[in-house]
Coordinates of C-alpha atoms and ligand atoms in Angstrom, one line a residue:
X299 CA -7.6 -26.8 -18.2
X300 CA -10.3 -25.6 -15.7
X301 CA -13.3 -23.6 -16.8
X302 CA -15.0 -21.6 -14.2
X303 CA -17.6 -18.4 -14.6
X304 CA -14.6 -16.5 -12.1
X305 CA -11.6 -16.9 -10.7
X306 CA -11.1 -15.1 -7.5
X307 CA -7.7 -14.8 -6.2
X308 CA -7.0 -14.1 -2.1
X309 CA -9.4 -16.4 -0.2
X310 CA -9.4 -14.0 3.1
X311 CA -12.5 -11.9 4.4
X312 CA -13.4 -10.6 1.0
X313 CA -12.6 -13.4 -1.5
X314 CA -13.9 -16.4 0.8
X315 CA -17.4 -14.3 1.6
X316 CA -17.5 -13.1 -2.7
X317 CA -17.0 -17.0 -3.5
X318 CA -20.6 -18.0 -1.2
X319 CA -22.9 -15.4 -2.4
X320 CA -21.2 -16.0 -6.1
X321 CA -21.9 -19.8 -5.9
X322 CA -25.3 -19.1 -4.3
X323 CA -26.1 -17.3 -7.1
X324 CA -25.4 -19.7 -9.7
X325 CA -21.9 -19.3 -10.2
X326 CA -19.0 -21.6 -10.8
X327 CA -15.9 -20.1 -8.8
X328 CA -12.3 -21.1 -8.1
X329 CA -10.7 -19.7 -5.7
X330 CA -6.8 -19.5 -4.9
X331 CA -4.5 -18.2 -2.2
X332 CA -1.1 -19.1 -2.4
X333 CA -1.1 -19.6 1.7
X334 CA -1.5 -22.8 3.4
X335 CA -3.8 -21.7 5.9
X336 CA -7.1 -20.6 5.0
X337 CA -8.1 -17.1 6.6
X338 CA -5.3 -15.9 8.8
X339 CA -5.7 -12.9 9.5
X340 CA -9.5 -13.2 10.0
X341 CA -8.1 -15.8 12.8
X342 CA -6.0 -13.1 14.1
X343 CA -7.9 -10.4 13.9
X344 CA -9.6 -8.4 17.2
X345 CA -7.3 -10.3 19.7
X346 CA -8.5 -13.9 17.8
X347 CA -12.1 -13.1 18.3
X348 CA -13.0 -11.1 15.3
X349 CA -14.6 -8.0 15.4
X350 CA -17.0 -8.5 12.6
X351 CA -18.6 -5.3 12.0
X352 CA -20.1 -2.6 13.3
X353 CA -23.8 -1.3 14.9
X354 CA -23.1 2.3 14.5
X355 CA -22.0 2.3 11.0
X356 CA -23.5 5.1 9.4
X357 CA -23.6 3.5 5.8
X358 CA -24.8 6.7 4.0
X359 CA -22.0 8.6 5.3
X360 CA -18.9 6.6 5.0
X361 CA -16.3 9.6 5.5
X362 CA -17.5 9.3 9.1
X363 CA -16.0 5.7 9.7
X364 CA -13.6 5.7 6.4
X365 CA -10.5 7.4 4.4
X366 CA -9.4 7.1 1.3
X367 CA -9.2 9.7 -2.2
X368 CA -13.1 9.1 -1.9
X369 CA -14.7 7.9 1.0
X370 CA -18.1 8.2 -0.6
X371 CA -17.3 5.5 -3.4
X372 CA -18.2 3.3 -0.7
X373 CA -21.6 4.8 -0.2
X374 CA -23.2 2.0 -2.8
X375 CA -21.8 -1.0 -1.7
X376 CA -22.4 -0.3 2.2
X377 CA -25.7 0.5 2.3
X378 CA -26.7 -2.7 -0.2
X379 CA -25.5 -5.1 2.6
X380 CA -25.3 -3.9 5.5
X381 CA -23.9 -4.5 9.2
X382 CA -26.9 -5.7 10.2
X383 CA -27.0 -8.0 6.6
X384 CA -24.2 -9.8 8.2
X385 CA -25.1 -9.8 11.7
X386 CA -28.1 -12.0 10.5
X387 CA -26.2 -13.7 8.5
X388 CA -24.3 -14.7 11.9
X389 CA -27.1 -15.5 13.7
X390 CA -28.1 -17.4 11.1
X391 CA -25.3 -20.0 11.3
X392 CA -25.5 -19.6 15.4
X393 CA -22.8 -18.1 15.8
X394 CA -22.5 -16.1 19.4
X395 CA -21.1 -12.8 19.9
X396 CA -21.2 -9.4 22.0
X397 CA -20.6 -5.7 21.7
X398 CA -17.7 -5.0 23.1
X399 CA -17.2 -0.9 22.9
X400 CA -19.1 1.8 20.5
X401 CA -20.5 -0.7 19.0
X402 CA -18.1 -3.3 17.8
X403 CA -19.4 -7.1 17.0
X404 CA -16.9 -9.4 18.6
X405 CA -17.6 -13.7 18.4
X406 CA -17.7 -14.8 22.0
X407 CA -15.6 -17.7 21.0
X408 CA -13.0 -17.6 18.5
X409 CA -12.4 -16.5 15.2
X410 CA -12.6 -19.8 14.2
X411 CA -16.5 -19.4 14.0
X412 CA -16.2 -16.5 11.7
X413 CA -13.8 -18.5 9.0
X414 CA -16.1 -21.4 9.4
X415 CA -19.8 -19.5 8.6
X416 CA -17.6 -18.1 5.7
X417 CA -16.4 -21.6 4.8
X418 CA -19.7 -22.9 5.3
X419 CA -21.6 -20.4 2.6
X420 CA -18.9 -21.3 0.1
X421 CA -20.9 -25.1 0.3
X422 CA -24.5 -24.3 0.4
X423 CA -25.0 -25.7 -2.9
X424 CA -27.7 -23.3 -5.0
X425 CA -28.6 -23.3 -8.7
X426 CA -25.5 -25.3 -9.9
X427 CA -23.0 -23.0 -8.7
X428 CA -19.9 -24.4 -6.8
X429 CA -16.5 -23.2 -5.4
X430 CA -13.7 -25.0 -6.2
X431 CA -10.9 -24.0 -3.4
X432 CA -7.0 -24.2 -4.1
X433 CA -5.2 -23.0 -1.2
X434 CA -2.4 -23.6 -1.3
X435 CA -1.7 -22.1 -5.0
X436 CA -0.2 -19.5 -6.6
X437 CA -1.2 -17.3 -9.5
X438 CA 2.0 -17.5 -11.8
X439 CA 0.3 -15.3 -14.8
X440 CA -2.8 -14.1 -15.8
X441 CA -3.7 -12.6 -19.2
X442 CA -6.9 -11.6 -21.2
X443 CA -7.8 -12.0 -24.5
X444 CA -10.2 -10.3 -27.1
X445 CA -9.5 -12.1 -30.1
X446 CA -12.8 -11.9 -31.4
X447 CA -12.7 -15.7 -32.3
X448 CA -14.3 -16.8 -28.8
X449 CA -15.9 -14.8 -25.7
X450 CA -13.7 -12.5 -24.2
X451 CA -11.7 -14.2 -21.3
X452 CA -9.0 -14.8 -19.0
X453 CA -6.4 -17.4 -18.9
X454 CA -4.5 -17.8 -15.7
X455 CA -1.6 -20.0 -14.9
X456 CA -1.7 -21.2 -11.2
X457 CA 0.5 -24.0 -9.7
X458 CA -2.8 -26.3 -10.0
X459 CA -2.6 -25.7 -14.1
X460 CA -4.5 -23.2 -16.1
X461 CA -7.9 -21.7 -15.8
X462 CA -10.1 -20.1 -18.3
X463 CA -12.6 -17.6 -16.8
X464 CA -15.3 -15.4 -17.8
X465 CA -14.0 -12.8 -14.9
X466 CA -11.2 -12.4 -12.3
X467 CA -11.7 -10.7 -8.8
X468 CA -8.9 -9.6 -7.0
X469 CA -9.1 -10.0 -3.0
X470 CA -5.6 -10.2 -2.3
X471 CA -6.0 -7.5 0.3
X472 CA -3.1 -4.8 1.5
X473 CA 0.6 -5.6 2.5
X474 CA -0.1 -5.8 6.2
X475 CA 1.4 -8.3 7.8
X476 CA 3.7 -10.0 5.3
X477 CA 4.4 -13.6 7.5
X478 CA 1.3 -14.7 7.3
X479 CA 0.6 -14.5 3.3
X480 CA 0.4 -10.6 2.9
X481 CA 1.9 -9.8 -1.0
X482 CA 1.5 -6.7 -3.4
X483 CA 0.0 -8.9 -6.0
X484 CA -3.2 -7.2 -6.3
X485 CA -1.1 -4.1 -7.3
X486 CA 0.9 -5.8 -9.7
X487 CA -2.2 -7.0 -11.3
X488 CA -3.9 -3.5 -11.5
X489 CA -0.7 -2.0 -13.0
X490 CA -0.3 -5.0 -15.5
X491 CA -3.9 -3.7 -17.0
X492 CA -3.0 -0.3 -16.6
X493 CA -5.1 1.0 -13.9
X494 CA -4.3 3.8 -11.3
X495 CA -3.0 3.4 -7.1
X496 CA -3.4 5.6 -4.5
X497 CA 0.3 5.0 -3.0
X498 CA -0.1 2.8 -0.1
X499 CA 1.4 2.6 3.5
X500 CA 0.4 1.1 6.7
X501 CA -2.4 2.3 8.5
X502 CA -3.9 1.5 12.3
X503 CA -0.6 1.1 13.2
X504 CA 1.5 1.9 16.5
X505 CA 3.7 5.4 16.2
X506 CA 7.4 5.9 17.1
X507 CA 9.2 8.9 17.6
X508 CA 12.8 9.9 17.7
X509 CA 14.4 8.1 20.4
X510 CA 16.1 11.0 22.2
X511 CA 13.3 13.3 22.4
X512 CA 11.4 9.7 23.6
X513 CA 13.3 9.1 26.5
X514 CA 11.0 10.9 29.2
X515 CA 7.5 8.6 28.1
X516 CA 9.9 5.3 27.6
X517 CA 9.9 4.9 30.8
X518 CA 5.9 5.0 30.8
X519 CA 6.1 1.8 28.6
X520 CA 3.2 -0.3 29.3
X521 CA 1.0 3.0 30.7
X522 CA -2.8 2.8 29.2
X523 CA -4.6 5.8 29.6
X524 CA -7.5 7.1 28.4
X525 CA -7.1 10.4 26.3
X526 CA -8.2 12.6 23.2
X527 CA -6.1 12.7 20.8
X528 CA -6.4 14.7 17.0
X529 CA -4.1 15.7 14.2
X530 CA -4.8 17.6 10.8
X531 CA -4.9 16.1 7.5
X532 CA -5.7 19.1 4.8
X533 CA -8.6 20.5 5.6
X534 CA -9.4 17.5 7.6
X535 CA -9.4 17.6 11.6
X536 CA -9.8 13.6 12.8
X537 CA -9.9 13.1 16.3
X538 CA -10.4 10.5 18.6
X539 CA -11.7 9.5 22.6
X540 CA -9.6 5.9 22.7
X541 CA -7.1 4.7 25.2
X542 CA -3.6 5.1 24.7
X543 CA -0.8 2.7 25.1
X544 CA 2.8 3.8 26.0
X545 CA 5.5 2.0 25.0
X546 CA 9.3 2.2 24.9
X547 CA 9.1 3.2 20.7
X548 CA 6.0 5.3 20.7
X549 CA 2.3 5.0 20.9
X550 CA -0.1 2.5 20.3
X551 CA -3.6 1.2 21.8
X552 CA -7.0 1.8 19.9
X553 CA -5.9 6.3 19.9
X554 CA -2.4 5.7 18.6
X555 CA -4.0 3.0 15.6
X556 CA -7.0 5.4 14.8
X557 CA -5.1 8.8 14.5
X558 CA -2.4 6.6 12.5
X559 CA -4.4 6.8 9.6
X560 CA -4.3 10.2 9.2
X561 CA -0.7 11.3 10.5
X562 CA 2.3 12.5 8.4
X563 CA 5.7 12.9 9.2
X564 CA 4.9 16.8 8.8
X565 CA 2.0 17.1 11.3
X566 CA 1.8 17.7 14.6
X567 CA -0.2 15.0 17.0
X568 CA -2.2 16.5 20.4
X569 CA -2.9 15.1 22.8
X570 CA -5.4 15.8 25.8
X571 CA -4.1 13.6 28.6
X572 CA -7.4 14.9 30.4
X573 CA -10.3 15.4 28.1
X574 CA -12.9 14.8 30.7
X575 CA -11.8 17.9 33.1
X576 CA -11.4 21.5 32.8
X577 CA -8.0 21.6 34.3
X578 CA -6.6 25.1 34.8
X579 CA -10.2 25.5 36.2
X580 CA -10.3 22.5 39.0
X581 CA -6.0 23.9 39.4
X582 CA -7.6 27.2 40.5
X583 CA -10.3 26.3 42.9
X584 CA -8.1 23.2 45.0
X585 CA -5.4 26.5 44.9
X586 CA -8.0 28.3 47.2
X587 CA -8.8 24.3 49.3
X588 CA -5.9 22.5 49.6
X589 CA -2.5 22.4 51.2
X590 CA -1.2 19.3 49.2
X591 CA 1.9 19.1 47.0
X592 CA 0.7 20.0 43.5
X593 CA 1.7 16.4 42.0
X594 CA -0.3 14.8 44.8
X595 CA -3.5 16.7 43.0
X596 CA -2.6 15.5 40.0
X597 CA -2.5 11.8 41.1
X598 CA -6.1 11.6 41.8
X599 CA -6.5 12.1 37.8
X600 CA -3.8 11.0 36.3
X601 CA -1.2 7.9 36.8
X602 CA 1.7 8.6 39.3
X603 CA 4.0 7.2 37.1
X604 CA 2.9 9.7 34.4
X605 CA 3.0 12.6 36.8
X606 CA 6.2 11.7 38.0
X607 CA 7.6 11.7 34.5
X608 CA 5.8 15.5 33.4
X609 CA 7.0 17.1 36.4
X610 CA 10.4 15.5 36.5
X611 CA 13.2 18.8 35.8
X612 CA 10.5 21.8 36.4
X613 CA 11.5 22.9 40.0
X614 CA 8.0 25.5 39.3
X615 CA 5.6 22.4 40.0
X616 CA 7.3 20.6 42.9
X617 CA 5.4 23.2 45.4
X618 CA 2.3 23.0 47.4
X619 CA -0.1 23.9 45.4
X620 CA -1.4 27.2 47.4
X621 CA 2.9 28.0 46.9
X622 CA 2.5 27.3 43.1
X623 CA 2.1 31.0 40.8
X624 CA -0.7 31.0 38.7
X625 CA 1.1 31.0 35.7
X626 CA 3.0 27.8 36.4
X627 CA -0.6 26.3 37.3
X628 CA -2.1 27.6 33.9
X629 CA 1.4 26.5 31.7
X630 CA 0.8 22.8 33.8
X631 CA -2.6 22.9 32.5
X632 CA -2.1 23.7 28.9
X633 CA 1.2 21.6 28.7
X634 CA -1.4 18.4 29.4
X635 CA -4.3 19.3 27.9
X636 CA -2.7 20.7 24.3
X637 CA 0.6 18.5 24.3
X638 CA 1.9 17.8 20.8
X639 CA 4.5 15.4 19.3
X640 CA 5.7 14.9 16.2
X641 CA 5.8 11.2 15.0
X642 CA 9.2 10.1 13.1
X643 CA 7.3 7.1 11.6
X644 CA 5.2 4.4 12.0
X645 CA 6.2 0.3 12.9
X646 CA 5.3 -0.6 9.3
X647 CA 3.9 -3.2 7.6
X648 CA 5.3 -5.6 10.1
X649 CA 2.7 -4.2 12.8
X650 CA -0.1 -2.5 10.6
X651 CA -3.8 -3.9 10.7
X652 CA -4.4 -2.0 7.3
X653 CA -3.0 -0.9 4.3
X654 CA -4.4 2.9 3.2
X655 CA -4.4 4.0 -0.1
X656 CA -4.5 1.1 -3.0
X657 CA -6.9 0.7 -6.2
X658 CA -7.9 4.2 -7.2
X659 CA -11.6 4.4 -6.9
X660 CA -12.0 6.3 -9.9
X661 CA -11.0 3.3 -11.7
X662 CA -13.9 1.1 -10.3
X663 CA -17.7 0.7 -10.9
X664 CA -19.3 1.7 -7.2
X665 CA -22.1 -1.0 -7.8
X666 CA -19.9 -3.9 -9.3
X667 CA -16.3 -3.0 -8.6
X668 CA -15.5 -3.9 -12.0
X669 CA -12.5 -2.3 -13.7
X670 CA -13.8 1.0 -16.1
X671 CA -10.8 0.0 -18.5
X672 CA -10.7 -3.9 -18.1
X673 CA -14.4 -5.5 -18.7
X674 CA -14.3 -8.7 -16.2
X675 CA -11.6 -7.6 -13.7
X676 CA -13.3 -6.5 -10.3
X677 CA -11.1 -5.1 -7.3
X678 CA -12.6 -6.1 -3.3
X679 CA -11.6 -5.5 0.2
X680 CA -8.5 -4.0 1.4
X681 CA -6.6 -4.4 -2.0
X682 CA -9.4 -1.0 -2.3
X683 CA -8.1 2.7 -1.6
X684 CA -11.4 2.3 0.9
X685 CA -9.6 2.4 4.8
X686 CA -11.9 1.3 7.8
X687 CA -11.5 2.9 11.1
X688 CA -10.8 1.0 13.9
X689 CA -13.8 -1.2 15.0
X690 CA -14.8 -3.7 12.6
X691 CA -15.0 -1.3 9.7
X692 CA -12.3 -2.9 7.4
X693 CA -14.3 -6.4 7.3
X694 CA -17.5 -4.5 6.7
X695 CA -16.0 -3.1 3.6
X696 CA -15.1 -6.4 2.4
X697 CA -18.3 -8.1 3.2
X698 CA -20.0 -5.3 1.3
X699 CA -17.4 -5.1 -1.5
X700 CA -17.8 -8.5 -1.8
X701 CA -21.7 -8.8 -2.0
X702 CA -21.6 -5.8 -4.4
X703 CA -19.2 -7.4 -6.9
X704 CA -21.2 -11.1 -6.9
X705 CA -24.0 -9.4 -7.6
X706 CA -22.4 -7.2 -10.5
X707 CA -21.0 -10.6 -11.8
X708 CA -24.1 -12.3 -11.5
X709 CA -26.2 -9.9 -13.1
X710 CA -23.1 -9.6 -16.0
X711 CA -23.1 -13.1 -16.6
X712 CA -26.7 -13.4 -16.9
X713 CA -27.6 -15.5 -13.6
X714 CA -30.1 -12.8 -12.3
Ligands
LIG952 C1 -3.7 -8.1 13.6 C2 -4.9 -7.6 12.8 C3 -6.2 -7.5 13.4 C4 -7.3 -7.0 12.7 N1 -8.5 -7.0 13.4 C5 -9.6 -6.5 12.7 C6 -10.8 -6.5 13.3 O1 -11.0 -7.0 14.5 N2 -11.9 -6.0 12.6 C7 -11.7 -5.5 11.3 O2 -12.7 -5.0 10.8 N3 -10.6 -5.6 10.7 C8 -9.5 -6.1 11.3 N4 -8.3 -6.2 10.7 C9 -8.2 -5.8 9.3 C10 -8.9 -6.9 8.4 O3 -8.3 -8.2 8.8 C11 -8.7 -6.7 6.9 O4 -9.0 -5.4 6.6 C12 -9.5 -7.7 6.1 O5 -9.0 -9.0 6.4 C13 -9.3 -7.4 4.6 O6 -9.9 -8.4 3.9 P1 -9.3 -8.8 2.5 O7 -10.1 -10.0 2.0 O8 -9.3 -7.6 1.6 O9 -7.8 -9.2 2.7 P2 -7.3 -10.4 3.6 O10 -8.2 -10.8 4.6 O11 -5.9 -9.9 4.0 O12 -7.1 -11.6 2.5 C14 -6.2 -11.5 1.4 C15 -5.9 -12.9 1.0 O13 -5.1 -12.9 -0.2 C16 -4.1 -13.8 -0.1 N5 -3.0 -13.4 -1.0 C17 -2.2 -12.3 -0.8 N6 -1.3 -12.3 -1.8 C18 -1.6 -13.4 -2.6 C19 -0.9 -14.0 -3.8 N7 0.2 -13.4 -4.3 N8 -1.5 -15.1 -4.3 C20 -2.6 -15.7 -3.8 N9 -3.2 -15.2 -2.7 C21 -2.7 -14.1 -2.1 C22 -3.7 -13.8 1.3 O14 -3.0 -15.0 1.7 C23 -5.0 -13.6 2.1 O15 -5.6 -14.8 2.4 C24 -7.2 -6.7 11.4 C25 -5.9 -6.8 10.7 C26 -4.8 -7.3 11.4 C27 -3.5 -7.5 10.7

């Protein structure tokens, strides 16, 4: 039998980064994953460079840059370690890296240096705490018990034998990407001690529509653009400025991930193929200038391909454009700069950076993310109804989960 202060269990972004600062403050910490290789989708993640966090998070108002039930729950553990926390903690282990776009942290190299600065503060030996890493192992059963003969504690049965532990923190993150060690464990877990989830599905994730209705974009497969794109959500308008990728399914690139978040199968998506120009204006003046065919005009903002495909079967705008009626000019206009679809679905787990919903907040302590109901069980990362946009949100949230929840079990276990 192993004893250890905690067991954490998922040793990705949250779970490997909770184990260093627990261990660095004193703490003695296994920590499983059941996959053989350590950090996967951190080595995946932003094109296999990582995009770490973000310089324009707005920690004090995390409904700008997340969803979830309550965005704000967040508020705590954001603005107690920061993007700029682990930006020096980066620099600290000389690690290089760049902004790429509105403020996203990318390492110049690889991933690789990411997993090993995570690695690395998991070994910086501090006040007698130590992480004791089992990868690959899985957690067969895990139980509590309050007798009142001993401390209350956990028992856990893991295919390395059993473990007593003072407290259990669950980093087994969301059910993206299945192949490479994605499992709903951290659900089963918070249903076995009876605590509430936000149903969850995949998020940041490409779109696909009805193949028939389809047909004229398939062709435009491949076709990156940028646009404006919204949708409705409640109350709740989100919208985004990102490039958007065609492809023979649907819609994906940075637009098509963002307003996936917030789309359901009954709302409407719009799209502003043109959100730097005041069309049905600039239609109007070259009407009074030019002698061109009206899709030649439109080449000089748009792709021809695209043009080609939105003009295709209306005989109105195959005219010069002086020969063009207003009306057609001003239906042309509004047909490309309000043009809405209706999603059938999304590509699912299989393709989905995130998983939305997950542990109900209401459940967890904002400055520990200990359980209300279930002293010593603590929820991190993803496995959280807390969803990042696009941009290096999501591994904010589980560095500052993570920080919040070692220092809750610190200061619980009497090592600050
Ligand atoms: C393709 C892709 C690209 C991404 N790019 C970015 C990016 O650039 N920036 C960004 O901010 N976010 C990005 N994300 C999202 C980000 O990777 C996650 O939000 C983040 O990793 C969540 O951290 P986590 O520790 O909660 O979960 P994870 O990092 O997923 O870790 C969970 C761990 O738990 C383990 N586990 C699961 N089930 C079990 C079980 N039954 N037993 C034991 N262990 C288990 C898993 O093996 C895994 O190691 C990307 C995601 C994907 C899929």
């Amino acid at each position: 039998m192993t004893t250890s202060d905690v067991l954490i269990i998922g040793a990705g972004a949250a779970g490997l980064f909770c184990a260093g600062v627990c261990q660095q403050l004193g703490l003695k910490v296994v920590l499983l994953d059941h996959y053989p290789k350590v950090a996967e989708k951190i080595r995946i993640s932003g094109g296999g460079r990582s995009n770490f966090t973000n310089t324009l998070m707005d920690a004090s108002q995390p409904h700008r840059h997340f969803l979830g039930e309550n965005p704000a729950f967040a508020r705590s553990a954001l603005t107690r370690y920061t993007a700029q926390d682990f930006v020096d903690l980066m620099k600290q282990h000389g690690v290089a890296f760049h902004e790429k776009h509105k403020g996203q942290l990318f390492c110049d190299n690889s991933s690789q240096d990411l997993i090993d600065v995570l690695v690395k503060e998991c070994r910086v030996g501090a006040k007698g705490g130590e992480v004791l890493h089992w990868q690959p192992c899985a957690l067969q059963h895990l139980s509590f018990h309050d007798s009142g003969e001993s401390a209350p504690h956990y028992q856990a049965q893991t295919d390395r034998g059993a473990v007593q532990t003072q407290a259990v923190v669950v980093a087994t993150g969301g059910l993206s990407i299945p192949q490479i060690g994605a499992s709903d464990l951290g659900f089963r877990l918070a249903t076995q001690f009876g605590l509430d989830i936000v149903p969850p599905r995949p998020a940041l994730v490409p779109l696909t529509f009805e193949p028939q209705g389809w047909k004229k974009f398939s062709a435009l497969s491949g076709l990156s653009l940028p646009v404006a794109i919204k949708t409705t959500q409640g109350k709740q308008v989100a919208a985004f400025e990102e490039d958007l990728l065609l492809t023979h399914k649907g819609l994906s690139g940075p637009a098509a991930l963002q307003i996936s978040s917030y789309w359901s199968p009954e709302q409407d998506i719009t799209i502003d193929w043109l959100p730097e120009c005041n069309l049905a204006q600039e239609l109007f003046a070259l009407k009074q200038q030019s002698k061109k065919l009206l899709s030649n005009e439109l080449g000089a903002w748009l792709p021809h391909r695209l043009v080609q495909a939105w003009l295709d079967g209306q005989p109105q705008w195959h005219k010069a454009i002086p020969d063009t009626p207003d009306k057609a000019l001003t239906v042309l206009a509004e047909s490309l700069k309000r043009c809405t679809l209706r999603a059938n679905g999304t590509e699912g787990y299989k393709k989905a950076e995130v998983t939305a919903g997950g542990v109900n907040v209401t459940e967890l302590s904002q400055q520990t993310l200990e359980s209300k109901k279930q002293p010593g069980l603590y929820f991190i990362g993803e496995v959280v109804d807390i969803t990042g946009w696009l941009g290096g949100y999501n591994f904010q949230w589980a560095w500052s989960s993570a920080h919040a929840c070692a220092k809750g079990l610190a200061s619980q276990l009497n090592r600050l």
